[in-house]
Short mmCIF file of C-alpha atoms in Angstrom, two decimals:
data_model
loop_
_atom_site.label_atom_id
_atom_site.label_comp_id
_atom_site.label_asym_id
_atom_site.label_seq_id
_atom_site.Cartn_x
_atom_site.Cartn_y
_atom_site.Cartn_z
CA UNK A 223 61.00 33.49 173.06
CA UNK A 224 59.29 30.28 171.93
CA UNK A 225 56.82 30.34 169.03
CA UNK A 226 53.26 29.92 170.31
CA UNK A 227 50.33 28.32 168.53
CA UNK A 228 46.89 29.21 169.90
CA UNK A 229 44.55 26.46 168.72
CA UNK A 230 40.81 26.78 168.05
CA UNK A 231 40.23 30.28 169.42
CA UNK A 232 37.17 32.33 168.52
CA UNK A 233 39.10 35.16 166.87
CA UNK A 234 38.17 38.83 166.65
CA UNK A 235 41.04 40.64 164.95
CA UNK A 236 38.93 42.82 165.85
CA UNK A 237 36.71 41.74 162.92
CA UNK A 238 35.06 38.35 163.60
CA UNK A 239 37.00 35.50 161.99
CA UNK A 240 35.34 32.53 163.64
CA UNK A 241 37.17 29.59 165.18
CA UNK A 242 40.72 29.33 163.90
CA UNK A 243 44.38 29.06 164.92
CA UNK A 244 46.71 31.95 165.67
CA UNK A 245 50.47 31.47 165.32
CA UNK A 246 52.88 33.89 167.02
CA UNK A 247 56.56 33.85 166.12
CA UNK A 248 59.28 36.42 166.73
CA UNK A 249 56.86 38.57 168.71
CA UNK A 250 54.41 39.07 165.82
CA UNK A 251 51.34 37.39 164.36
CA UNK A 252 52.94 35.06 161.79
CA UNK A 253 49.87 33.18 160.55
CA UNK A 254 46.11 32.92 161.01
CA UNK A 255 44.07 30.01 159.67
CA UNK A 256 42.52 26.60 160.15
CA UNK A 257 44.52 23.59 161.32
CA UNK A 258 47.87 25.37 161.39
CA UNK A 259 50.86 23.06 162.01
CA UNK A 260 54.10 25.06 161.79
CA UNK A 261 57.18 22.95 161.10
CA UNK A 262 59.34 24.65 163.71
CA UNK A 263 61.02 23.29 166.85
CA UNK A 264 59.89 24.20 170.36
CA UNK A 265 56.43 25.46 169.37
CA UNK A 266 54.28 25.88 172.48
CA UNK A 267 50.71 24.82 171.77
CA UNK A 268 47.88 26.38 173.77
CA UNK A 269 44.37 24.91 173.56
CA UNK A 270 42.07 27.87 173.05
CA UNK A 271 38.83 25.91 172.80
CA UNK A 272 35.99 27.93 174.29
CA UNK A 273 38.13 31.07 174.52
CA UNK A 274 37.71 34.33 172.63
CA UNK A 275 40.87 35.93 171.24
CA UNK A 276 41.02 39.73 171.07
CA UNK A 277 43.89 42.12 170.43
CA UNK A 278 45.56 43.20 173.66
CA UNK A 279 43.82 46.31 174.98
CA UNK A 280 45.29 49.75 174.26
CA UNK A 281 44.74 52.20 177.13
CA UNK A 282 45.68 55.80 176.30
CA UNK A 283 45.05 57.40 179.71
CA UNK A 284 47.05 55.83 182.53
CA UNK A 285 48.84 57.45 185.46
CA UNK A 286 51.94 55.23 185.42
CA UNK A 287 53.53 57.04 188.36
CA UNK A 288 50.29 57.43 190.31
CA UNK A 289 47.87 60.31 190.34
CA UNK A 290 47.28 63.56 192.16
CA UNK A 291 46.80 63.11 195.81
CA UNK A 292 44.48 66.02 196.49
CA UNK A 293 44.03 65.50 200.21
CA UNK A 294 47.58 66.02 201.42
CA UNK A 295 50.74 64.01 200.83
CA UNK A 296 49.23 60.90 202.41
CA UNK A 297 46.79 60.68 199.49
CA UNK A 298 49.44 60.38 196.75
CA UNK A 299 48.53 57.35 194.64
CA UNK A 300 51.40 54.81 194.31
CA UNK A 301 52.88 54.07 190.88
CA UNK A 302 51.44 51.16 188.96
CA UNK A 303 52.96 47.72 188.57
CA UNK A 304 53.33 45.51 185.48
CA UNK A 305 50.59 43.17 186.67
CA UNK A 306 48.12 46.05 187.01
CA UNK A 307 48.27 46.18 183.22
CA UNK A 308 48.50 42.54 182.24
CA UNK A 309 45.79 41.16 184.54
CA UNK A 310 43.41 43.70 182.99
CA UNK A 311 44.32 42.59 179.45
CA UNK A 312 46.22 45.81 178.66
CA UNK A 313 49.36 45.31 176.56
CA UNK A 314 49.86 48.88 175.26
CA UNK A 315 49.40 52.02 177.34
CA UNK A 316 50.08 55.75 177.34
CA UNK A 317 51.19 57.36 180.59
CA UNK A 318 50.50 60.91 181.71
CA UNK A 319 50.57 63.28 184.64
CA UNK A 320 47.66 65.08 186.30
CA UNK A 321 47.30 67.68 189.02
CA UNK A 322 50.57 66.75 190.71
CA UNK A 323 53.60 67.96 188.78
CA UNK A 324 55.29 69.12 191.98
CA UNK A 325 56.20 65.71 193.43
CA UNK A 326 56.07 63.97 190.02
CA UNK A 327 57.60 65.10 186.75
CA UNK A 328 57.72 64.29 183.03
CA UNK A 329 61.20 62.87 183.65
CA UNK A 330 59.98 60.40 186.27
CA UNK A 331 57.06 59.50 184.00
CA UNK A 332 59.45 58.88 181.12
CA UNK A 333 61.62 56.67 183.35
CA UNK A 334 58.59 54.59 184.34
CA UNK A 335 57.58 54.35 180.67
CA UNK A 336 61.00 52.96 179.81
CA UNK A 337 60.75 50.51 182.72
CA UNK A 338 57.41 49.13 181.52
CA UNK A 339 58.85 48.61 178.05
CA UNK A 340 61.78 46.72 179.57
CA UNK A 341 59.32 44.55 181.50
CA UNK A 342 57.61 43.48 178.29
CA UNK A 343 54.52 45.56 177.51
CA UNK A 344 54.48 48.52 175.11
CA UNK A 345 54.42 51.92 176.79
CA UNK A 346 54.38 55.53 175.58
CA UNK A 347 53.74 58.76 177.44
CA UNK A 348 52.73 62.41 177.17
CA UNK A 349 54.67 65.43 178.31
CA UNK A 350 52.93 68.22 180.24
CA UNK A 351 50.42 68.16 183.09
CA UNK A 352 47.72 70.48 184.44
CA UNK A 353 50.29 73.27 184.80
CA UNK A 354 50.65 76.12 182.31
CA UNK A 355 53.27 76.52 180.94
CA UNK A 356 53.60 72.75 180.54
CA UNK A 357 56.39 71.00 182.40
CA UNK A 358 58.68 69.17 179.96
CA UNK A 359 61.73 66.91 179.82
CA UNK A 360 63.89 69.01 177.49
CA UNK A 361 62.50 72.48 178.22
CA UNK A 362 60.54 72.47 174.94
CA UNK A 363 57.28 70.79 173.97
CA UNK A 364 58.46 70.61 170.38
CA UNK A 365 61.74 68.94 171.32
CA UNK A 366 60.07 66.50 173.74
CA UNK A 367 57.85 65.24 170.92
CA UNK A 368 60.50 65.38 168.20
CA UNK A 369 63.42 63.76 170.01
CA UNK A 370 61.99 61.43 172.67
CA UNK A 371 60.59 58.32 171.01
CA UNK A 372 58.19 57.46 173.84
CA UNK A 373 56.49 60.90 173.92
CA UNK A 374 53.45 61.15 171.60
CA UNK A 375 52.09 64.56 172.60
CA UNK A 376 51.04 66.70 175.54
CA UNK A 377 48.52 66.57 178.37
CA UNK A 378 46.46 69.64 179.28
CA UNK A 379 43.39 70.26 181.45
CA UNK A 380 40.41 72.47 180.57
CA UNK A 381 37.12 73.39 182.26
CA UNK A 382 38.37 72.29 185.66
CA UNK A 383 38.93 74.31 188.85
CA UNK A 384 42.34 72.55 189.15
CA UNK A 385 43.40 73.42 185.60
CA UNK A 386 46.24 75.78 184.75
CA UNK A 387 43.63 77.77 182.82
CA UNK A 388 45.59 78.40 179.61
CA UNK A 389 44.65 81.45 177.56
CA UNK A 390 43.74 81.05 173.91
CA UNK A 391 47.21 82.23 172.91
CA UNK A 392 48.87 79.75 175.26
CA UNK A 393 46.79 76.84 173.97
CA UNK A 394 47.56 77.82 170.36
CA UNK A 395 51.28 77.95 171.15
CA UNK A 396 51.16 74.61 172.95
CA UNK A 397 49.33 72.85 170.12
CA UNK A 398 51.54 74.44 167.47
CA UNK A 399 54.72 73.29 169.22
CA UNK A 400 53.37 69.75 169.51
CA UNK A 401 52.34 69.74 165.85
CA UNK A 402 55.78 70.91 164.71
CA UNK A 403 57.53 68.25 166.79
CA UNK A 404 55.12 65.59 165.55
CA UNK A 405 55.68 66.50 161.91
CA UNK A 406 59.42 66.18 162.44
CA UNK A 407 59.15 62.79 164.12
CA UNK A 408 56.20 61.26 162.25
CA UNK A 409 53.98 61.12 165.34
CA UNK A 410 50.30 61.94 165.95
CA UNK A 411 51.02 65.06 168.01
CA UNK A 412 48.25 64.37 170.50
CA UNK A 413 46.87 67.25 172.59
CA UNK A 414 45.19 65.07 175.21
CA UNK A 415 42.64 67.16 177.09
CA UNK A 416 41.39 66.35 180.56
CA UNK A 417 37.83 67.69 180.52
CA UNK A 418 36.50 68.80 183.86
CA UNK A 419 32.90 69.77 184.57
CA UNK A 420 33.53 73.52 184.33
CA UNK A 421 31.53 76.21 182.59
CA UNK A 422 33.08 76.44 179.12
CA UNK A 423 33.29 72.81 178.09
CA UNK A 424 35.31 72.65 174.88
CA UNK A 425 34.77 76.33 174.20
CA UNK A 426 38.48 77.20 174.23
CA UNK A 427 39.22 74.44 171.70
CA UNK A 428 36.51 75.74 169.38
CA UNK A 429 37.99 79.23 169.72
CA UNK A 430 41.37 77.81 168.70
CA UNK A 431 39.93 75.96 165.71
CA UNK A 432 38.19 79.15 164.58
CA UNK A 433 41.33 81.26 165.00
CA UNK A 434 43.87 78.89 163.42
CA UNK A 435 44.30 76.24 160.74
CA UNK A 436 45.32 73.54 163.22
CA UNK A 437 43.54 70.25 162.39
CA UNK A 438 40.87 69.11 164.82
CA UNK A 439 42.28 65.59 165.00
CA UNK A 440 45.23 66.76 167.11
CA UNK A 441 42.82 67.42 170.01
CA UNK A 442 41.66 64.41 172.05
CA UNK A 443 39.24 65.35 174.83
CA UNK A 444 38.74 62.69 177.48
CA UNK A 445 36.27 62.12 180.35
CA UNK A 446 33.55 62.91 177.81
CA UNK A 447 30.90 60.92 179.65
CA UNK A 448 30.04 64.17 181.42
CA UNK A 449 29.91 65.97 178.06
CA UNK A 450 28.04 63.46 175.89
CA UNK A 451 26.24 65.97 173.66
CA UNK A 452 29.50 67.90 173.27
CA UNK A 453 31.19 64.62 172.30
CA UNK A 454 28.72 64.14 169.44
CA UNK A 455 29.25 67.69 168.21
CA UNK A 456 33.05 67.36 168.36
CA UNK A 457 33.12 63.97 166.64
CA UNK A 458 30.81 65.18 163.86
CA UNK A 459 33.37 67.88 163.12
CA UNK A 460 36.00 65.18 162.61
CA UNK A 461 37.50 64.93 166.10
CA UNK A 462 38.08 61.88 168.27
CA UNK A 463 36.45 61.63 171.70
CA UNK A 464 37.45 59.49 174.65
CA UNK A 465 35.23 58.12 177.41
CA UNK A 466 36.40 56.93 180.80
CA UNK A 467 35.58 53.49 182.16
CA UNK A 468 34.65 53.42 185.84
CA UNK A 469 33.40 51.22 188.62
CA UNK A 470 29.76 51.46 187.44
CA UNK A 471 29.75 49.81 183.97
CA UNK A 472 26.18 50.79 183.09
CA UNK A 473 26.76 54.44 183.98
CA UNK A 474 29.91 54.49 181.85
CA UNK A 475 28.40 52.55 178.95
CA UNK A 476 25.32 54.75 178.41
CA UNK A 477 27.06 57.91 177.09
CA UNK A 478 29.24 55.71 174.86
CA UNK A 479 26.14 53.98 173.53
CA UNK A 480 24.35 57.27 172.81
CA UNK A 481 27.42 58.59 170.99
CA UNK A 482 27.76 55.39 168.95
CA UNK A 483 24.22 55.97 167.71
CA UNK A 484 25.14 59.38 166.25
CA UNK A 485 28.75 59.37 165.01
CA UNK A 486 31.13 56.99 163.21
CA UNK A 487 32.41 54.44 165.75
CA UNK A 488 36.03 54.91 164.67
CA UNK A 489 35.98 58.37 166.30
CA UNK A 490 35.20 56.94 169.75
CA UNK A 491 37.62 55.44 172.28
CA UNK A 492 37.52 54.31 175.90
CA UNK A 493 40.33 54.60 178.46
CA UNK A 494 40.63 53.80 182.16
CA UNK A 495 42.28 56.74 184.01
CA UNK A 496 44.06 53.98 185.95
CA UNK A 497 46.24 55.18 188.79
CA UNK A 498 44.47 58.53 188.77
CA UNK A 499 42.96 59.97 191.89
CA UNK A 500 39.19 60.26 191.64
CA UNK A 501 38.27 62.99 194.10
CA UNK A 502 34.73 63.70 195.23
CA UNK A 503 34.31 67.38 196.07
CA UNK A 504 31.86 69.34 198.12
CA UNK A 505 29.47 71.48 196.11
CA UNK A 506 31.54 74.63 196.70
CA UNK A 507 34.77 72.81 195.62
CA UNK A 508 36.47 73.78 198.91
CA UNK A 509 36.81 70.36 200.50
CA UNK A 510 37.23 66.82 199.30
CA UNK A 511 34.65 64.42 200.71
CA UNK A 512 36.22 61.23 199.36
CA UNK A 513 38.67 59.79 196.88
CA UNK A 514 38.90 56.70 194.71
CA UNK A 515 41.64 55.40 192.42
CA UNK A 516 41.18 54.51 188.78
CA UNK A 517 41.85 50.95 187.60
CA UNK A 518 42.34 49.26 184.23
CA UNK A 519 40.11 46.45 185.48
CA UNK A 520 37.11 48.66 184.63
CA UNK A 521 37.65 48.41 180.86
CA UNK A 522 36.32 44.90 180.24
CA UNK A 523 33.15 45.31 182.38
CA UNK A 524 32.18 48.38 180.33
CA UNK A 525 32.73 46.42 177.09
CA UNK A 526 30.73 43.53 178.47
CA UNK A 527 27.88 45.88 179.38
CA UNK A 528 27.84 47.35 175.87
CA UNK A 529 27.78 43.89 174.27
CA UNK A 530 25.55 41.85 176.59
CA UNK A 531 23.17 44.52 177.89
CA UNK A 532 22.95 46.88 174.91
CA UNK A 533 23.66 44.48 172.03
CA UNK A 534 26.57 46.42 170.55
CA UNK A 535 28.40 43.98 168.24
CA UNK A 536 31.51 42.64 169.94
CA UNK A 537 33.71 43.72 167.04
CA UNK A 538 32.45 47.32 167.42
CA UNK A 539 32.91 47.39 171.18
CA UNK A 540 36.40 45.86 171.02
CA UNK A 541 37.57 48.56 168.58
CA UNK A 542 36.90 51.21 171.23
CA UNK A 543 39.85 49.91 173.29
CA UNK A 544 42.01 48.42 170.53
CA UNK A 545 42.12 49.48 166.87
CA UNK A 546 40.48 52.90 167.23
CA UNK A 547 42.97 53.89 169.91
CA UNK A 548 45.95 52.45 168.05
CA UNK A 549 45.04 54.17 164.79
CA UNK A 550 44.58 57.50 166.56
CA UNK A 551 48.09 57.13 168.00
CA UNK A 552 49.69 56.03 164.69
CA UNK A 553 50.44 52.58 166.12
CA UNK A 554 49.73 50.51 163.02
CA UNK A 555 50.89 47.19 164.55
CA UNK A 556 48.73 47.53 167.65
CA UNK A 557 45.03 46.94 168.24
CA UNK A 558 44.70 44.17 165.65
CA UNK A 559 45.60 40.49 165.21
CA UNK A 560 46.28 40.43 161.49
CA UNK A 561 49.46 38.93 160.03
CA UNK A 562 52.41 41.23 160.75
CA UNK A 563 50.82 42.85 163.79
CA UNK A 564 52.50 42.63 167.17
CA UNK A 565 51.69 39.47 169.08
CA UNK A 566 49.57 41.20 171.73
CA UNK A 567 46.75 38.78 172.52
CA UNK A 568 43.99 38.69 175.12
CA UNK A 569 42.07 35.45 175.64
CA UNK A 570 38.76 35.70 177.50
CA UNK A 571 36.64 32.87 178.87
CA UNK A 572 32.88 32.71 178.41
CA UNK A 573 32.34 34.91 181.49
CA UNK A 574 34.66 37.66 180.19
CA UNK A 575 37.40 36.76 182.64
CA UNK A 576 41.00 37.28 181.56
CA UNK A 577 42.39 33.81 180.83
CA UNK A 578 45.63 34.45 178.90
CA UNK A 579 47.60 37.57 177.97
CA UNK A 580 50.58 37.71 175.64
CA UNK A 581 52.58 40.87 174.98
CA UNK A 582 54.69 40.80 171.83
CA UNK A 583 54.39 37.03 171.89
CA UNK A 584 55.53 36.61 175.50
CA UNK A 585 53.10 35.07 178.04
CA UNK A 586 52.15 37.54 180.78
CA UNK A 587 49.06 35.80 182.19
CA UNK A 588 48.12 32.12 181.89
CA UNK A 589 44.94 30.52 183.23
CA UNK A 590 44.12 33.83 184.91
CA UNK A 591 47.39 33.96 186.88
CA UNK A 592 50.31 36.34 186.17
CA UNK A 593 53.35 34.40 184.93
CA UNK A 594 55.53 37.44 184.22
CA UNK A 595 56.03 39.41 187.43
CA UNK A 596 57.45 42.90 187.91
CA UNK A 597 61.25 43.11 188.08
CA UNK A 598 60.96 44.13 191.73
CA UNK A 599 58.31 41.89 193.20
#
């Protein structure tokens, strides 16, 4: 791994730092400043003039092994490849399962997570799926979180006709097991909640919070674009809320914008649902009338819409997919480009195109072209 000096980049760490140099050595940010000239051999110098440097994106909702397939076996979404992440500027991601825990499992998800780490990005995952009780690797939610370093918490679905429909007692047990494992291992103990468009919204979570002393910050509802007013209410109580980027940037940006106007921005994140099946159902929910597939390439267009169309400061928008996510996951070296942070860097050109991506100081994309390919390619 050669040291790399990025010269004259417009740096957001994610706070704006102006035009400066960024020196990566040993996989971390070693120095930031003007006119850096490290006295080391084999330093690769990259001219960053006209480019904006951001922390590599952190995507906490990705179907590493592919999503659902809700129109027969032929509709199973294939697993994702290294370049699906890097060409979208994503250097850290959290994998999860969805409706399909019959042909996919937490074990296969964990194996894919390990593979992505071996290929050079940073990957974590969640145990569980839509099923209740949750499928696990070890047979115990607590042990999955406590003993498996890649597992940060559990995935569950609420307010969805495909959900396992946990009772209040089951949800309390699930969250308690995750919390106990997280306390043992020093992890966030995320209860990541797929929010469908069903009748109760977050009602079951509020019932849990009323009935127990479990902290609200364990619970991370996602797909909150369809529950924007609920997102404000939940965030005002101290929770974090996650919005999903999609193929229509303006449609995705508006609920984020409205929420930013009412709650502290550090409680808001955006993820992609990449690799997930995006079914379109008939009104009676009996038949599927179409299906799309989520992509990480939707993240940057939503940020661009927030910044260029709605005048959200770039440093605020960037935090929604970098530092806010990293802090919520207890990943203190991710989502920032300060000295000592991991060398995860995204360089954008003036048109918001991905120019260069480095993951832990290793080039993944250069001049818009992947230079690190999947092991099997």
